[in-house]
């Protein structure tokens, strides 16, 4: 493992108390995210904070950990809350309060979410018993204040989370009224995904000499990752494993690294994917060197094709034949994204980076696009029908390949099956015989339809208009695409990069114009602009790929998708 970036700062380095470190370890967090690295030390030193950070950056822990650090021993805590966290929505109130519970478990933190639409009785009871942290939507907090059931006189920390959204939702006056009830001396943290003038004004009147943190501002030079096809899929958390499986089935990668945020997630996903028939191996910071070496050996020898890893564990990792990087979660900072996808597309090879985005994480995706100065294609998760079509397509291509090579006197002569066809044709129509044979071939090629429920169609929230609705190949050529058949496949050691290299090197087609590449055991299919098919076919016939002459043809019968 090498330290090839500046992030080798641990939670311990940040100065967190042992109870919190223990909780983070249990959760499988391996290292702080950039916002945590920057925010936690000044917050522990008592500073106010103005943070520009979106959902998915780890901002909740960035404020929750310092708040929890300030809790005294349970027996010395009074009934009045120590911290008030204001959030725009009920959903967020629940999430943030769960986060406080998880991080504050060993401190026995008493956390209460209060939001509208929930019976007030339970909230009253809990408030009466005493709580440390109240996570509230502004309306309901004000409600309790006017009833006299929420006492803010002992508040030491106020957090305004997603402040821009709270203002957008018309909570400005409520917020002012609530803040007016807090003691003069308290610390304030304000987080907002955007910094419009209204937020600036609010910060000026409520924050005292705050530390300012902005994430994702330092853009990288354009064109730094030209060889990588980048796309994103919007999918809810619960459907991620199924979505990942389908995407892998459609993409047919050579080898993939899937990045997860925590050790626990790595272990769970590895197990799930193995259960779904993929050869997945886990790699995380909790493993011994010997275990890691074993995993890497399996990946290199291609006895595993999916590596599920945390950022920490994958640091310095160098696997030659990786073709795909999957971000199972949007990385917590744009820098981490570029770091991750740099694992593929090395040495001029083509690589693919796929990011699974939850509907609320659109801002993080935007930040990454700004950072990399590339627009990400937002794709729909393949449907069951897509998968079926795809599997049938593979079967069709395999049969075609068998026919073509038999025609050319290849070693797989078909003559020895003639007698079988003959005897069956006495009894059945030839088309029926063909249909049954194809069914058998399809099933033995793994094309059974045992799958699957449809996944719900979700889109990015809330500014969906930002999301391009439809995917095209990177450069959809005016005349559409067509496929060419290349009679070399995985058994000849062919990788996407070999095909891209040969085509881009020998014809006028650039790497960016090449569409989907399909590599099966014995042959490959490559999408190229329809107007250039003949040229590419001629060029590839005249050259060698991986030192071998290949059969190259226009793949008749189907247009590229
Ligand atoms: P947030 O941006 O606060 O909504 O956090 C996004 C997700 O990242 C949550 O699921 C957290 O549990 C997770 N998370 C936060 N900090 C870390 C970390 N340091 N390592 C791994 N996961 C984290």
Coordinates of C-alpha atoms and ligand atoms in Angstrom, one line a residue:
X1 CA 0.0 0.0 0.0
X2 CA 1.4 3.4 -0.9
X3 CA 0.2 6.8 0.2
X4 CA -0.5 8.3 -3.1
X5 CA -2.6 11.1 -1.9
X6 CA -2.9 13.4 1.0
X7 CA -5.7 11.7 2.8
X8 CA -3.7 9.5 5.1
X9 CA -5.3 11.1 8.2
X10 CA -7.1 8.8 10.6
X11 CA -10.0 9.5 12.8
X12 CA -7.6 9.2 15.8
X13 CA -5.4 12.0 14.3
X14 CA -8.5 14.2 14.4
X15 CA -8.6 14.0 18.2
X16 CA -11.9 12.3 18.6
X17 CA -12.6 10.6 22.0
X18 CA -12.3 6.8 22.3
X19 CA -16.1 6.2 22.5
X20 CA -16.5 7.8 19.1
X21 CA -13.5 6.0 17.6
X22 CA -15.0 2.7 18.8
X23 CA -18.3 3.5 17.1
X24 CA -16.7 4.5 13.8
X25 CA -14.7 1.3 13.9
X26 CA -17.8 -0.8 14.5
X27 CA -19.4 0.9 11.5
X28 CA -16.5 0.0 9.3
X29 CA -15.4 3.6 8.5
X30 CA -11.8 3.4 7.5
X31 CA -10.8 7.1 7.2
X32 CA -12.4 10.5 7.4
X33 CA -13.9 12.0 4.3
X34 CA -12.5 15.3 3.1
X35 CA -15.2 17.4 4.8
X36 CA -14.6 15.5 8.1
X37 CA -10.9 16.0 7.8
X38 CA -11.3 19.7 7.4
X39 CA -14.2 20.4 9.7
X40 CA -13.6 18.2 12.7
X41 CA -10.4 19.7 14.1
X42 CA -11.6 23.4 14.1
X43 CA -15.0 22.3 15.5
X44 CA -13.3 20.4 18.3
X45 CA -11.4 23.6 19.0
X46 CA -14.7 25.3 19.5
X47 CA -15.0 27.3 16.2
X48 CA -18.2 28.1 14.3
X49 CA -18.4 26.7 10.9
X50 CA -19.7 27.6 7.5
X51 CA -19.6 24.5 5.2
X52 CA -20.5 24.1 1.6
X53 CA -21.1 20.5 1.3
X54 CA -23.8 18.3 -0.3
X55 CA -25.4 15.1 0.8
X56 CA -23.1 12.2 0.4
X57 CA -19.9 14.0 1.4
X58 CA -20.1 12.7 5.0
X59 CA -21.2 16.0 6.3
X60 CA -23.5 14.5 9.0
X61 CA -20.6 12.9 10.8
X62 CA -18.6 16.1 10.3
X63 CA -21.0 17.9 12.6
X64 CA -22.3 15.0 14.7
X65 CA -19.0 13.8 15.9
X66 CA -17.9 17.2 17.3
X67 CA -21.3 17.7 18.9
X68 CA -21.1 14.3 20.6
X69 CA -17.5 14.9 21.7
X70 CA -18.9 17.7 23.9
X71 CA -21.3 15.5 25.8
X72 CA -20.5 15.2 29.5
X73 CA -21.0 11.9 31.5
X74 CA -24.6 10.7 31.4
X75 CA -25.2 11.2 35.1
X76 CA -24.2 14.8 34.8
X77 CA -26.4 15.7 31.9
X78 CA -29.5 17.7 32.6
X79 CA -32.9 17.3 30.9
X80 CA -32.4 20.2 28.5
X81 CA -30.9 19.4 25.2
X82 CA -27.3 20.2 24.6
X83 CA -27.6 20.5 20.8
X84 CA -30.3 21.5 18.3
X85 CA -30.0 20.3 14.8
X86 CA -32.4 21.9 12.3
X87 CA -33.1 20.2 9.0
X88 CA -35.6 20.9 6.2
X89 CA -37.4 17.6 6.0
X90 CA -38.8 14.8 8.0
X91 CA -36.8 12.3 6.0
X92 CA -33.6 14.1 6.9
X93 CA -34.6 14.5 10.5
X94 CA -34.9 10.7 10.8
X95 CA -31.6 10.1 9.0
X96 CA -29.6 12.6 11.0
X97 CA -31.1 11.4 14.2
X98 CA -30.1 7.8 13.3
X99 CA -26.6 9.0 12.5
X100 CA -26.4 10.5 16.0
X101 CA -27.6 7.3 17.5
X102 CA -25.0 5.2 15.7
X103 CA -22.1 7.5 16.4
X104 CA -23.2 8.2 20.0
X105 CA -24.0 4.7 21.0
X106 CA -21.1 4.2 23.4
X107 CA -21.8 7.7 24.9
X108 CA -25.4 6.7 25.5
X109 CA -26.4 9.8 23.6
X110 CA -30.1 10.6 24.0
X111 CA -31.3 11.7 20.6
X112 CA -34.8 12.7 19.6
X113 CA -36.1 13.5 16.1
X114 CA -39.1 15.9 16.1
X115 CA -41.0 16.5 12.9
X116 CA -44.5 17.2 11.8
X117 CA -46.9 14.4 11.1
X118 CA -45.6 12.3 14.0
X119 CA -47.8 12.0 17.1
X120 CA -46.6 14.8 19.5
X121 CA -47.3 12.6 22.6
X122 CA -44.1 10.5 22.2
X123 CA -42.1 13.7 21.6
X124 CA -43.4 15.3 24.8
X125 CA -42.7 12.2 26.8
X126 CA -39.1 12.0 25.6
X127 CA -38.5 15.7 26.0
X128 CA -39.8 15.4 29.6
X129 CA -37.4 12.6 30.3
X130 CA -34.5 14.5 29.0
X131 CA -32.6 14.5 25.7
X132 CA -29.1 15.5 24.6
X133 CA -29.7 16.1 20.9
X134 CA -32.9 17.3 19.2
X135 CA -33.1 16.9 15.5
X136 CA -36.0 18.9 14.3
X137 CA -37.7 20.5 11.3
X138 CA -38.2 24.2 11.9
X139 CA -42.1 24.1 12.0
X140 CA -42.3 21.4 14.7
X141 CA -39.5 22.9 16.7
X142 CA -41.3 26.2 16.8
X143 CA -44.5 24.4 17.8
X144 CA -42.7 22.9 20.8
X145 CA -41.2 26.3 21.7
X146 CA -44.6 28.0 21.8
X147 CA -46.0 25.2 23.9
X148 CA -43.1 25.6 26.3
X149 CA -42.1 21.9 25.8
X150 CA -38.8 22.5 24.2
X151 CA -36.2 24.3 26.4
X152 CA -33.3 25.8 24.5
X153 CA -31.6 27.5 27.5
X154 CA -28.8 24.9 27.7
X155 CA -28.1 24.7 24.0
X156 CA -24.4 24.7 23.3
X157 CA -24.4 23.7 19.7
X158 CA -26.8 24.7 16.9
X159 CA -26.5 23.1 13.5
X160 CA -28.4 24.4 10.4
X161 CA -28.3 21.5 8.0
X162 CA -29.1 22.0 4.3
X163 CA -29.8 25.7 5.1
X164 CA -30.4 26.6 1.5
X165 CA -33.2 24.1 1.4
X166 CA -34.7 25.4 4.6
X167 CA -34.8 28.9 3.1
X168 CA -36.2 27.6 -0.1
X169 CA -39.0 25.9 1.8
X170 CA -39.9 29.2 3.4
X171 CA -38.5 28.6 6.9
X172 CA -36.5 31.8 7.1
X173 CA -38.8 33.4 9.7
X174 CA -39.2 30.2 11.7
X175 CA -35.4 29.8 11.9
X176 CA -35.0 33.4 13.1
X177 CA -37.6 32.8 15.8
X178 CA -35.9 29.6 16.9
X179 CA -32.5 31.0 17.0
X180 CA -33.7 34.0 19.0
X181 CA -34.6 31.4 21.8
X182 CA -31.0 30.0 22.0
X183 CA -28.6 31.3 24.6
X184 CA -26.2 34.1 23.6
X185 CA -23.2 31.8 23.8
X186 CA -23.4 28.8 21.7
X187 CA -21.6 27.5 18.7
X188 CA -23.3 27.5 15.3
X189 CA -22.5 25.3 12.3
X190 CA -24.2 26.1 9.0
X191 CA -24.2 23.6 6.1
X192 CA -25.5 24.4 2.7
X193 CA -25.0 22.8 -0.7
X194 CA -25.1 26.2 -2.3
X195 CA -24.1 29.7 -1.0
X196 CA -26.6 32.2 -2.4
X197 CA -26.6 35.7 -0.9
X198 CA -29.4 34.9 1.6
X199 CA -27.2 32.2 3.1
X200 CA -24.3 34.5 3.3
X201 CA -26.5 37.1 5.1
X202 CA -27.7 34.4 7.5
X203 CA -24.1 33.3 8.2
X204 CA -23.0 36.9 8.8
X205 CA -25.7 37.4 11.4
X206 CA -25.4 34.1 13.2
X207 CA -21.8 32.8 12.9
X208 CA -18.9 34.2 14.7
X209 CA -15.6 34.1 12.9
X210 CA -16.5 30.8 11.3
X211 CA -14.1 28.4 9.6
X212 CA -15.2 28.2 6.0
X213 CA -15.0 25.0 4.1
X214 CA -15.9 24.5 0.4
X215 CA -15.6 21.2 -1.3
X216 CA -15.0 20.4 -4.9
X217 CA -13.8 23.8 -6.1
X218 CA -10.5 23.0 -7.5
X219 CA -11.3 21.7 -10.9
X220 CA -8.9 19.5 -12.7
X221 CA -7.7 20.2 -16.2
X222 CA -10.1 19.2 -18.9
X223 CA -9.3 16.0 -20.7
X224 CA -7.4 14.4 -17.9
X225 CA -9.5 11.3 -18.2
X226 CA -10.1 11.0 -21.9
X227 CA -9.9 7.2 -22.1
X228 CA -12.7 6.6 -19.6
X229 CA -16.3 6.3 -20.5
X230 CA -18.2 7.6 -17.5
X231 CA -21.8 7.0 -16.7
X232 CA -24.2 7.1 -13.8
X233 CA -27.3 5.1 -12.9
X234 CA -29.9 6.5 -10.5
X235 CA -31.0 3.8 -8.1
X236 CA -32.3 3.6 -4.6
X237 CA -30.2 2.0 -1.9
X238 CA -32.3 -1.1 -1.6
X239 CA -32.0 -1.9 -5.3
X240 CA -28.3 -1.4 -5.7
X241 CA -27.2 -5.1 -5.6
X242 CA -29.7 -6.0 -8.3
X243 CA -28.9 -3.0 -10.4
X244 CA -25.2 -3.7 -10.1
X245 CA -25.7 -7.3 -11.3
X246 CA -27.7 -6.1 -14.3
X247 CA -25.2 -3.4 -15.2
X248 CA -22.4 -6.0 -15.0
X249 CA -24.3 -8.4 -17.2
X250 CA -24.8 -5.8 -19.9
X251 CA -21.3 -4.4 -19.7
X252 CA -19.5 -7.8 -19.6
X253 CA -16.4 -6.4 -18.0
X254 CA -13.0 -8.2 -18.1
X255 CA -12.5 -7.3 -14.4
X256 CA -14.1 -4.8 -12.2
X257 CA -13.4 -3.0 -9.0
X258 CA -16.4 -1.9 -7.0
X259 CA -15.8 0.8 -4.4
X260 CA -17.8 0.9 -1.2
X261 CA -17.6 3.3 1.7
X262 CA -17.2 1.0 4.6
X263 CA -15.8 -2.3 5.5
X264 CA -19.2 -3.6 6.4
X265 CA -20.6 -2.7 3.1
X266 CA -17.6 -4.4 1.3
X267 CA -18.3 -7.6 3.2
X268 CA -22.0 -7.5 2.6
X269 CA -21.8 -6.7 -1.0
X270 CA -19.1 -9.4 -1.7
X271 CA -21.4 -12.0 -0.1
X272 CA -24.4 -10.8 -2.1
X273 CA -22.6 -10.8 -5.4
X274 CA -21.2 -14.2 -4.7
X275 CA -24.7 -15.4 -4.0
X276 CA -25.7 -14.0 -7.4
X277 CA -23.1 -16.0 -9.2
X278 CA -20.3 -13.5 -9.6
X279 CA -16.8 -14.3 -8.5
X280 CA -16.3 -11.5 -6.0
X281 CA -13.5 -10.9 -3.5
X282 CA -13.5 -8.4 -0.7
X283 CA -10.6 -6.1 0.1
X284 CA -10.6 -3.7 3.0
X285 CA -8.4 -2.3 5.7
X286 CA -9.4 -4.8 8.3
X287 CA -7.7 -7.6 6.4
X288 CA -4.1 -9.0 7.0
X289 CA -1.5 -8.6 4.4
X290 CA -1.6 -12.3 3.7
X291 CA -5.3 -12.2 3.0
X292 CA -4.9 -9.2 0.7
X293 CA -2.2 -10.9 -1.2
X294 CA -4.4 -13.9 -1.7
X295 CA -7.2 -11.7 -3.0
X296 CA -4.9 -9.9 -5.4
X297 CA -3.5 -13.2 -6.7
X298 CA -7.0 -14.4 -7.5
X299 CA -7.8 -11.2 -9.3
X300 CA -4.6 -11.3 -11.3
X301 CA -5.0 -14.9 -12.3
X302 CA -8.6 -14.1 -13.2
X303 CA -10.1 -16.6 -10.8
X304 CA -12.0 -13.6 -9.4
X305 CA -13.6 -11.0 -11.6
X306 CA -15.1 -8.6 -9.1
X307 CA -13.0 -6.9 -6.5
X308 CA -15.1 -5.1 -3.8
X309 CA -13.0 -2.6 -1.9
X310 CA -12.7 0.5 0.3
X311 CA -10.7 3.4 -0.9
X312 CA -8.1 2.8 1.8
X313 CA -7.6 -0.8 0.8
X314 CA -7.4 0.0 -2.9
X315 CA -4.8 2.7 -2.5
X316 CA -1.7 1.9 -4.5
X317 CA -3.4 -1.1 -6.1
X318 CA -2.3 -1.9 -9.5
X319 CA -4.2 -4.4 -11.6
X320 CA -3.4 -4.5 -15.2
X321 CA -6.6 -5.9 -16.7
X322 CA -9.2 -3.9 -14.8
X323 CA -11.7 -2.6 -17.3
X324 CA -14.4 -1.2 -15.1
X325 CA -14.6 0.8 -11.9
X326 CA -18.0 0.9 -10.2
X327 CA -18.7 3.5 -7.5
X328 CA -21.3 1.7 -5.4
X329 CA -21.8 5.0 -3.7
X330 CA -20.9 8.4 -5.1
X331 CA -17.5 9.1 -3.5
X332 CA -17.5 11.7 -0.8
X333 CA -15.5 14.1 -2.8
X334 CA -14.7 14.8 -6.4
X335 CA -11.0 14.1 -5.8
X336 CA -11.8 10.7 -4.6
X337 CA -13.8 10.1 -7.7
X338 CA -10.9 10.9 -10.0
X339 CA -8.6 8.8 -7.9
X340 CA -10.9 5.8 -8.1
X341 CA -11.5 6.0 -11.8
X342 CA -7.8 6.4 -12.5
X343 CA -7.6 2.6 -11.8
X344 CA -8.8 1.9 -15.3
X345 CA -8.0 3.5 -18.6
X346 CA -4.3 3.3 -17.9
X347 CA -1.6 3.3 -20.6
X348 CA -4.0 4.4 -23.2
X349 CA -6.5 1.6 -22.6
X350 CA -10.2 2.2 -22.6
X351 CA -11.9 2.0 -19.3
X352 CA -15.4 2.4 -18.0
X353 CA -16.5 4.2 -14.8
X354 CA -19.9 3.6 -13.5
X355 CA -21.5 5.4 -10.6
X356 CA -24.6 4.4 -8.7
X357 CA -26.3 7.5 -7.6
X358 CA -29.1 7.7 -5.0
X359 CA -31.9 10.1 -5.9
X360 CA -30.8 12.7 -3.3
X361 CA -27.2 12.7 -4.4
X362 CA -27.5 14.8 -7.5
X363 CA -25.4 17.6 -6.2
X364 CA -22.5 15.4 -5.5
X365 CA -22.7 14.2 -9.1
X366 CA -22.7 17.7 -10.4
X367 CA -19.7 18.6 -8.3
X368 CA -17.9 15.6 -9.8
X369 CA -18.9 16.8 -13.3
X370 CA -17.5 20.2 -12.6
X371 CA -14.3 18.8 -11.2
X372 CA -13.6 16.5 -14.1
X373 CA -15.2 18.8 -16.6
X374 CA -17.0 16.0 -18.2
X375 CA -20.7 15.4 -18.4
X376 CA -21.8 12.1 -17.1
X377 CA -24.4 10.1 -19.0
X378 CA -27.3 9.3 -16.8
X379 CA -28.5 5.9 -17.8
X380 CA -31.5 3.8 -16.8
X381 CA -30.8 0.6 -15.1
X382 CA -31.2 -2.2 -17.6
X383 CA -34.7 -3.7 -17.5
X384 CA -35.4 -7.4 -17.4
X385 CA -36.4 -7.1 -21.1
X386 CA -33.0 -5.5 -21.9
X387 CA -31.2 -8.4 -20.2
X388 CA -33.2 -11.0 -22.0
X389 CA -32.6 -9.2 -25.3
X390 CA -29.0 -9.0 -24.5
X391 CA -28.7 -12.7 -23.6
X392 CA -30.5 -13.7 -26.7
X393 CA -28.2 -11.5 -28.7
X394 CA -25.2 -13.3 -27.3
X395 CA -26.7 -16.7 -28.1
X396 CA -27.4 -15.5 -31.6
X397 CA -23.9 -14.2 -32.1
X398 CA -22.4 -17.5 -30.7
X399 CA -24.5 -19.6 -33.1
X400 CA -23.6 -17.3 -36.0
X401 CA -19.9 -17.6 -35.1
X402 CA -20.2 -21.4 -35.2
X403 CA -21.9 -21.3 -38.6
X404 CA -19.3 -18.9 -39.9
X405 CA -16.3 -20.9 -38.8
X406 CA -17.8 -24.1 -40.0
X407 CA -18.3 -22.4 -43.4
X408 CA -14.7 -21.5 -43.4
X409 CA -13.6 -25.1 -42.6
X410 CA -12.8 -24.3 -39.1
X411 CA -12.1 -27.1 -36.6
X412 CA -15.6 -27.2 -35.4
X413 CA -17.1 -29.0 -38.4
X414 CA -20.8 -29.5 -38.1
X415 CA -21.0 -32.6 -40.2
X416 CA -21.0 -35.0 -37.3
X417 CA -24.3 -33.5 -36.2
X418 CA -26.0 -34.0 -39.6
X419 CA -27.3 -37.4 -38.7
X420 CA -29.0 -36.0 -35.6
X421 CA -30.7 -33.3 -37.7
X422 CA -31.7 -35.9 -40.2
X423 CA -33.4 -38.2 -37.8
X424 CA -35.2 -35.4 -36.0
X425 CA -36.4 -33.9 -39.3
X426 CA -38.3 -37.1 -40.1
X427 CA -40.5 -36.2 -37.2
X428 CA -40.3 -32.4 -36.9
X429 CA -40.1 -29.4 -39.0
X430 CA -36.5 -28.0 -39.5
X431 CA -37.4 -24.7 -37.9
X432 CA -38.7 -26.5 -34.9
X433 CA -35.5 -28.4 -34.6
X434 CA -33.6 -25.2 -34.9
X435 CA -35.7 -23.6 -32.2
X436 CA -35.2 -26.4 -29.8
X437 CA -31.4 -26.4 -30.5
X438 CA -31.2 -22.7 -29.9
X439 CA -33.1 -23.0 -26.6
X440 CA -30.7 -25.6 -25.4
X441 CA -27.7 -23.5 -26.5
X442 CA -29.2 -20.4 -24.9
X443 CA -29.7 -22.2 -21.6
X444 CA -26.2 -23.8 -21.6
X445 CA -24.7 -20.3 -22.3
X446 CA -26.3 -19.1 -19.1
X447 CA -29.2 -17.4 -20.8
X448 CA -32.0 -18.8 -18.6
X449 CA -34.7 -16.3 -17.6
X450 CA -34.6 -17.2 -13.9
X451 CA -34.4 -13.5 -13.0
X452 CA -36.1 -11.1 -12.0
X453 CA -38.4 -8.4 -10.8
X454 CA -38.5 -5.0 -12.4
X455 CA -36.7 -2.3 -10.5
X456 CA -38.6 0.9 -9.9
X457 CA -37.8 3.8 -12.2
X458 CA -36.2 6.5 -10.1
X459 CA -34.7 9.9 -11.1
X460 CA -32.5 12.4 -9.5
X461 CA -34.2 14.8 -7.0
X462 CA -35.0 17.6 -6.9
X463 CA -33.7 19.3 -10.1
X464 CA -34.4 16.5 -12.4
X465 CA -34.3 18.7 -15.4
X466 CA -30.5 18.6 -15.0
X467 CA -30.4 15.0 -15.8
X468 CA -30.1 14.1 -19.4
X469 CA -32.9 11.6 -19.9
X470 CA -31.5 9.4 -22.5
X471 CA -28.2 7.8 -23.0
X472 CA -26.4 7.6 -26.3
X473 CA -23.0 6.2 -27.1
X474 CA -20.3 8.8 -26.3
X475 CA -20.5 10.2 -29.7
X476 CA -23.7 9.2 -31.4
X477 CA -22.8 9.4 -35.0
X478 CA -25.3 10.9 -37.4
X479 CA -25.8 7.7 -39.4
X480 CA -26.2 5.5 -36.3
X481 CA -23.9 2.6 -35.5
X482 CA -23.3 -0.8 -36.8
X483 CA -21.5 -3.7 -35.4
X484 CA -18.5 -5.6 -36.7
X485 CA -17.6 -9.1 -35.9
X486 CA -14.0 -9.9 -35.0
X487 CA -13.1 -13.6 -34.7
X488 CA -10.9 -13.2 -31.7
X489 CA -12.2 -13.2 -28.1
X490 CA -11.2 -13.7 -24.5
X491 CA -9.6 -17.0 -25.3
X492 CA -7.1 -15.1 -27.4
X493 CA -6.5 -12.7 -24.6
X494 CA -8.4 -9.9 -26.3
X495 CA -9.4 -6.9 -24.2
X496 CA -11.5 -3.9 -25.2
X497 CA -8.3 -1.8 -25.4
X498 CA -6.9 -4.1 -28.0
X499 CA -9.8 -3.6 -30.2
X500 CA -10.0 0.2 -29.6
X501 CA -6.2 0.4 -30.3
X502 CA -6.4 -1.6 -33.5
X503 CA -9.4 0.3 -34.8
X504 CA -8.3 3.8 -33.8
X505 CA -4.7 3.0 -34.9
X506 CA -5.6 1.6 -38.4
X507 CA -8.7 3.6 -39.5
X508 CA -10.1 7.1 -39.3
X509 CA -12.4 6.1 -36.5
X510 CA -11.3 7.7 -33.2
X511 CA -11.5 5.9 -29.8
X512 CA -14.4 8.1 -28.9
X513 CA -16.5 7.1 -31.8
X514 CA -16.3 3.4 -30.9
X515 CA -19.4 2.3 -29.1
X516 CA -20.2 -0.8 -27.1
X517 CA -17.6 -3.6 -27.2
X518 CA -18.6 -7.1 -26.5
X519 CA -16.0 -9.8 -25.9
X520 CA -17.1 -13.4 -25.6
X521 CA -14.9 -16.4 -25.2
X522 CA -14.2 -16.8 -28.9
X523 CA -15.2 -13.6 -30.7
X524 CA -15.9 -9.9 -30.2
X525 CA -18.5 -7.5 -31.4
X526 CA -17.7 -3.8 -31.8
X527 CA -20.0 -0.9 -32.5
X528 CA -18.6 1.6 -35.0
X529 CA -20.2 4.5 -36.9
X530 CA -22.3 3.0 -39.7
X531 CA -20.7 5.1 -42.4
X532 CA -17.3 3.7 -41.5
X533 CA -18.0 0.0 -41.2
X534 CA -16.4 -1.0 -44.5
X535 CA -13.3 1.1 -43.8
X536 CA -12.9 -0.5 -40.4
X537 CA -13.4 -4.0 -41.7
X538 CA -10.8 -3.5 -44.4
X539 CA -8.4 -1.9 -42.0
X540 CA -8.7 -4.7 -39.4
X541 CA -8.3 -7.4 -42.1
X542 CA -5.1 -5.9 -43.2
X543 CA -3.6 -5.8 -39.7
X544 CA -3.1 -8.1 -36.8
X545 CA -4.7 -7.9 -33.4
X546 CA -2.5 -9.1 -30.5
X547 CA -0.2 -10.6 -33.1
X548 CA -3.0 -12.6 -34.8
X549 CA -4.9 -12.3 -38.0
X550 CA -8.6 -12.2 -37.3
X551 CA -11.8 -12.9 -39.3
X552 CA -13.4 -9.5 -39.5
X553 CA -16.9 -8.9 -40.9
X554 CA -19.8 -6.6 -40.8
X555 CA -22.2 -8.2 -38.3
X556 CA -25.3 -8.4 -40.4
X557 CA -28.7 -8.8 -39.1
X558 CA -28.6 -6.4 -36.2
X559 CA -28.0 -2.7 -35.9
X560 CA -26.0 -1.6 -32.9
X561 CA -28.2 -0.5 -30.0
Ligands
LIG1 P1 -23.8 12.2 4.5 O1 -23.1 13.1 3.5 O2 -23.7 12.8 5.8 O3 -25.3 12.0 4.1 O4 -23.2 10.8 4.5 C1 -23.2 9.9 3.4 C2 -22.9 8.5 3.8 O5 -21.5 8.3 4.0 C3 -23.6 7.9 5.0 O6 -24.2 6.7 4.6 C4 -22.5 7.7 6.0 O7 -22.8 6.6 6.9 C5 -21.3 7.5 5.2 N1 -20.1 8.0 5.8 C6 -19.9 9.2 6.4 N2 -18.6 9.3 6.7 C7 -17.9 8.2 6.3 C8 -16.6 7.7 6.4 N3 -15.6 8.4 6.9 N4 -16.3 6.5 5.9 C9 -17.3 5.8 5.3 N5 -18.5 6.1 5.2 C10 -18.9 7.3 5.7

